[in-house]
Short mmCIF file of C-alpha atoms in Angstrom, two decimals:
data_model
loop_
_atom_site.label_atom_id
_atom_site.label_comp_id
_atom_site.label_asym_id
_atom_site.label_seq_id
_atom_site.Cartn_x
_atom_site.Cartn_y
_atom_site.Cartn_z
CA UNK S 49 -9.30 35.11 -2.81
CA UNK S 50 -7.42 32.01 -2.91
CA UNK S 51 -6.93 29.91 0.09
CA UNK S 52 -2.95 29.02 0.73
CA UNK S 53 -1.76 25.65 1.91
CA UNK S 54 -0.66 25.09 5.32
CA UNK S 55 3.04 24.99 6.39
CA UNK S 56 4.55 21.53 5.75
CA UNK S 57 6.72 21.83 8.35
CA UNK S 58 4.56 22.93 11.40
CA UNK S 59 0.96 23.02 10.08
CA UNK S 60 0.65 26.91 10.56
CA UNK S 61 -2.21 28.23 8.78
CA UNK S 62 -0.71 31.68 8.50
CA UNK S 63 1.39 31.08 5.47
CA UNK S 64 1.97 33.94 3.11
CA UNK S 65 3.13 34.17 -0.65
CA UNK S 66 6.54 35.93 -1.27
CA UNK S 67 7.05 35.95 -5.11
CA UNK S 68 6.68 32.42 -6.22
CA UNK S 69 7.52 31.26 -2.87
CA UNK S 70 5.25 30.37 0.16
CA UNK S 71 6.48 31.49 3.47
CA UNK S 72 5.64 30.36 7.07
CA UNK S 73 6.04 33.31 9.62
CA UNK S 74 5.77 30.83 12.65
CA UNK S 75 8.94 28.33 11.52
CA UNK S 76 10.42 30.54 8.63
CA UNK S 77 9.97 27.48 6.47
CA UNK S 78 10.07 28.30 2.66
CA UNK S 79 8.69 26.06 -0.12
CA UNK S 80 7.76 26.54 -3.78
CA UNK S 81 3.95 26.97 -4.28
CA UNK S 82 4.27 24.35 -7.30
CA UNK S 83 6.01 21.80 -4.90
CA UNK S 84 3.62 18.52 -4.15
CA UNK S 85 3.66 17.29 -0.81
CA UNK S 86 5.17 13.53 -1.16
CA UNK S 87 4.62 12.53 2.15
CA UNK S 88 0.87 11.37 1.57
CA UNK S 89 2.38 9.03 -1.27
CA UNK S 90 4.75 7.44 0.86
CA UNK S 91 4.15 3.53 1.15
CA UNK S 92 5.09 1.48 4.34
CA UNK S 93 6.21 -1.92 3.57
CA UNK S 94 6.80 -4.77 5.60
CA UNK S 95 10.28 -6.94 5.67
CA UNK S 96 9.30 -8.62 2.36
CA UNK S 97 8.35 -5.35 0.58
CA UNK S 98 4.83 -6.00 0.91
CA UNK S 99 2.89 -2.75 1.05
CA UNK S 100 1.03 -2.40 4.57
CA UNK S 101 -2.42 -0.56 5.20
CA UNK S 102 -4.06 0.57 8.31
CA UNK S 103 -6.10 -2.40 9.63
CA UNK S 104 -4.06 -5.07 8.45
CA UNK S 105 -2.91 -8.15 10.68
CA UNK S 106 0.81 -8.56 10.78
CA UNK S 107 3.33 -11.27 12.42
CA UNK S 108 6.41 -10.52 14.28
CA UNK S 109 9.60 -12.10 12.83
CA UNK S 110 12.25 -11.31 15.36
CA UNK S 111 12.39 -11.23 19.01
CA UNK S 112 11.61 -7.71 20.23
CA UNK S 113 12.85 -6.39 23.63
CA UNK S 114 10.33 -4.07 25.30
CA UNK S 115 12.18 -0.97 26.17
CA UNK S 116 11.90 -0.27 29.82
CA UNK S 117 10.51 -3.62 30.67
CA UNK S 118 11.63 -7.06 31.14
CA UNK S 119 9.01 -8.04 28.47
CA UNK S 120 9.83 -9.75 25.04
CA UNK S 121 7.56 -9.66 21.75
CA UNK S 122 8.24 -13.22 20.60
CA UNK S 123 8.83 -14.49 17.03
CA UNK S 124 5.49 -15.23 15.64
CA UNK S 125 3.31 -13.09 17.72
CA UNK S 126 0.21 -12.10 15.44
CA UNK S 127 -0.44 -8.32 15.72
CA UNK S 128 -4.32 -7.55 14.54
CA UNK S 129 -5.68 -4.28 13.16
CA UNK S 130 -2.54 -2.25 13.18
CA UNK S 131 -2.27 1.79 12.55
CA UNK S 132 0.27 3.49 10.25
CA UNK S 133 1.67 6.32 11.45
CA UNK S 134 4.58 8.96 10.67
CA UNK S 135 7.80 8.46 12.50
CA UNK S 136 10.58 5.79 12.74
CA UNK S 137 8.34 3.13 14.45
CA UNK S 138 5.60 3.37 11.67
CA UNK S 139 3.02 1.05 13.25
CA UNK S 140 0.88 1.64 16.08
CA UNK S 141 -0.85 -1.40 17.64
CA UNK S 142 -2.01 -3.31 20.60
CA UNK S 143 -0.34 -6.63 21.63
CA UNK S 144 -2.33 -9.04 23.70
CA UNK S 145 -0.66 -9.47 27.12
CA UNK S 146 1.77 -6.41 26.71
CA UNK S 147 -0.52 -3.62 25.70
CA UNK S 148 -0.13 -0.55 23.20
CA UNK S 149 3.20 -0.55 21.05
CA UNK S 150 4.93 1.14 18.46
CA UNK S 151 6.61 -1.32 15.80
CA UNK S 152 9.15 -0.71 12.99
CA UNK S 153 7.67 -2.04 9.67
CA UNK S 154 10.97 -3.91 8.89
CA UNK S 155 10.43 -6.27 11.83
CA UNK S 156 6.88 -7.52 10.72
CA UNK S 157 5.26 -9.44 7.83
CA UNK S 158 1.93 -9.01 6.49
CA UNK S 159 -0.42 -12.10 7.10
CA UNK S 160 -2.41 -12.73 3.97
CA UNK S 161 -6.03 -13.89 4.74
CA UNK S 162 -7.01 -17.21 3.13
CA UNK S 163 -10.82 -17.43 2.66
#
């Protein structure tokens, strides 16, 4: 018995085949069994087009107001050990003096290490 992939929309494990298509009974999403999931190959880039990876160090290139607070992340703030996530704000990080934040990759640039 072959193992069917999870639904790409809701991650349900209860998918079933219907002809050449796969169907999710929970969200009614249908997709081709031959389709490849391109989301895993999506590359997150900084403001200069340099690819980012989890664990990189970046620098903020624009003053960013913190929503719901009077704090501002200033230009030049260095953010270490970023984590890439899915969504509009594709960087999770901790900024010293502010705390946990989500940033958009278009407002940062990668810091190249010089050893």
